[in-house]
Amino acid sequence: SGWEVQKTGNGVAQLSNGQAVFLGQVIQAEAATNPGQLCDAWHRKVAEDTSNGKFTDPKSVDLGTQKLKGATCQAQVTVSNGQGSATIVLFSLVSVRATDGVTVIGSTSFGEGQDTEQLSNDFTAMVNSMLQGQARG
């Protein structure tokens, strides 16, 4: 609740609650893709037009099935525009299906002052929905 779809496309949906953004996407990768490396590469790509990037090492996550390999990663960047600058946190979960490489990426970005407990609950619900579909496939 409180999230609205901002845009959708082929294998991608972007939602916002007015303070944070959630981006869910499905891509085709190689089955042997390392989810941690992909997560880190994704954050570095997203951060290309920002400054002061700080990237944490990806962490493997157990997704409860042998079908999926998963990892999370986090970054902090500074976004500047004509009205000043803001620190933005990026958090993503990447899951690669071991049989065929179908990959789910769930990302959220938010600034200071965000209710991170509620955001974590919302992120988990949205990502779990994506993972359930991926695991069934």
Coordinates of C-alpha atoms in Angstrom, one line a residue:
S1 CA 0.0 0.0 0.0
G2 CA 1.2 3.5 -0.7
W3 CA 3.2 2.5 -3.8
E4 CA 2.1 3.6 -7.3
V5 CA 3.3 2.2 -10.6
Q6 CA 5.4 5.0 -12.4
K7 CA 6.2 3.1 -15.5
T8 CA 6.3 -0.4 -17.0
G9 CA 8.0 -2.0 -20.0
N10 CA 9.2 -5.3 -21.3
G11 CA 10.3 -7.1 -18.1
V12 CA 10.5 -4.0 -16.0
A13 CA 8.3 -2.1 -13.5
Q14 CA 9.1 1.1 -11.5
L15 CA 7.0 2.0 -8.5
S16 CA 7.3 4.9 -6.1
N17 CA 5.8 5.8 -2.7
G18 CA 6.8 9.5 -3.1
Q19 CA 10.0 9.1 -1.1
A20 CA 11.6 5.9 -2.4
V21 CA 11.7 4.1 -5.8
F22 CA 11.4 0.4 -6.4
L23 CA 12.6 -1.0 -9.7
G24 CA 11.8 -4.7 -10.5
Q25 CA 13.2 -6.2 -13.7
V26 CA 13.7 -9.6 -15.3
I27 CA 16.6 -10.2 -17.7
Q28 CA 18.1 -13.1 -19.5
A29 CA 21.7 -13.9 -18.3
E30 CA 23.9 -17.0 -18.4
A31 CA 23.0 -19.7 -15.9
A32 CA 26.5 -19.5 -14.5
T33 CA 26.2 -15.7 -13.8
N34 CA 27.5 -14.8 -10.3
P35 CA 24.6 -12.8 -8.7
G36 CA 27.0 -10.9 -6.4
Q37 CA 29.1 -9.7 -9.4
L38 CA 26.0 -8.8 -11.3
C39 CA 24.6 -6.9 -8.3
D40 CA 27.8 -4.8 -8.0
A41 CA 28.0 -4.2 -11.7
W42 CA 24.3 -3.0 -11.7
H43 CA 25.0 -0.5 -8.9
R44 CA 28.1 0.8 -10.6
K45 CA 26.1 1.3 -13.8
V46 CA 23.2 3.1 -12.0
A47 CA 25.8 5.3 -10.2
E48 CA 27.6 6.5 -13.4
D49 CA 26.1 10.0 -13.3
T50 CA 26.6 10.4 -9.6
S51 CA 29.5 11.2 -7.3
N52 CA 31.1 10.0 -4.1
G53 CA 30.0 6.4 -4.7
K54 CA 30.6 4.0 -1.8
F55 CA 29.9 0.4 -2.7
T56 CA 29.7 -2.5 -0.2
D57 CA 30.8 -6.0 -1.1
P58 CA 27.9 -8.2 -2.2
K59 CA 26.5 -10.8 0.2
S60 CA 25.2 -14.2 -0.8
V61 CA 21.7 -14.9 0.3
D62 CA 19.9 -18.2 0.7
L63 CA 16.6 -18.0 -1.3
G64 CA 15.3 -21.2 0.1
T65 CA 15.6 -23.3 -3.1
Q66 CA 18.4 -24.9 -5.1
K67 CA 16.9 -23.4 -8.3
L68 CA 18.0 -19.8 -7.4
K69 CA 21.4 -18.3 -6.6
G70 CA 21.1 -14.9 -4.9
A71 CA 23.0 -11.9 -3.6
T72 CA 22.4 -8.5 -2.2
C73 CA 24.4 -5.3 -2.4
Q74 CA 24.3 -1.7 -1.2
A75 CA 25.7 1.6 -2.4
Q76 CA 25.6 5.2 -1.3
V77 CA 25.9 8.0 -3.9
T78 CA 25.5 11.7 -4.1
V79 CA 23.1 13.1 -6.7
S80 CA 23.4 16.8 -7.7
N81 CA 21.1 19.1 -9.6
G82 CA 20.5 22.8 -9.9
Q83 CA 18.8 22.8 -6.5
G84 CA 21.6 21.1 -4.5
S85 CA 22.7 17.6 -3.8
A86 CA 21.4 14.6 -1.9
T87 CA 22.7 11.4 -0.6
I88 CA 20.9 8.4 -2.0
V89 CA 21.1 4.8 -0.8
L90 CA 20.8 2.0 -3.4
F91 CA 19.9 -1.6 -2.3
S92 CA 19.4 -4.5 -4.6
L93 CA 18.8 -8.2 -4.6
V94 CA 19.8 -10.3 -7.6
S95 CA 18.6 -13.8 -8.2
V96 CA 19.8 -16.1 -11.0
R97 CA 17.8 -19.2 -11.9
A98 CA 20.4 -22.0 -12.2
T99 CA 18.7 -23.9 -14.9
D100 CA 18.4 -21.2 -17.6
G101 CA 19.8 -17.9 -16.3
V102 CA 16.5 -16.1 -16.0
T103 CA 17.5 -13.3 -13.6
V104 CA 15.4 -11.1 -11.3
I105 CA 16.8 -7.8 -10.1
G106 CA 14.9 -5.9 -7.4
S107 CA 16.3 -2.5 -6.4
T108 CA 15.3 0.4 -4.2
S109 CA 16.7 3.8 -3.9
F110 CA 15.9 6.3 -1.1
G111 CA 17.2 9.4 0.6
E112 CA 17.7 10.4 4.2
G113 CA 14.7 10.4 6.4
Q114 CA 13.1 7.4 4.9
D115 CA 11.3 4.9 7.2
T116 CA 13.7 2.1 6.5
E117 CA 11.8 -0.5 8.5
Q118 CA 8.6 0.0 6.4
L119 CA 10.7 0.2 3.3
S120 CA 12.4 -3.1 4.1
N121 CA 9.0 -4.7 4.6
D122 CA 7.7 -3.3 1.3
F123 CA 10.9 -4.3 -0.6
T124 CA 10.7 -7.8 0.8
A125 CA 7.1 -8.2 -0.2
M126 CA 7.7 -6.9 -3.8
V127 CA 10.9 -9.0 -4.3
N128 CA 9.3 -12.1 -2.8
S129 CA 6.5 -11.8 -5.4
M130 CA 9.1 -11.7 -8.2
L131 CA 11.1 -14.6 -6.7
Q132 CA 8.1 -16.8 -6.3
G133 CA 7.4 -16.5 -10.1
Q134 CA 11.0 -17.1 -10.9
A135 CA 11.2 -20.2 -8.7
R136 CA 8.1 -21.7 -10.3
G137 CA 9.4 -21.2 -13.9

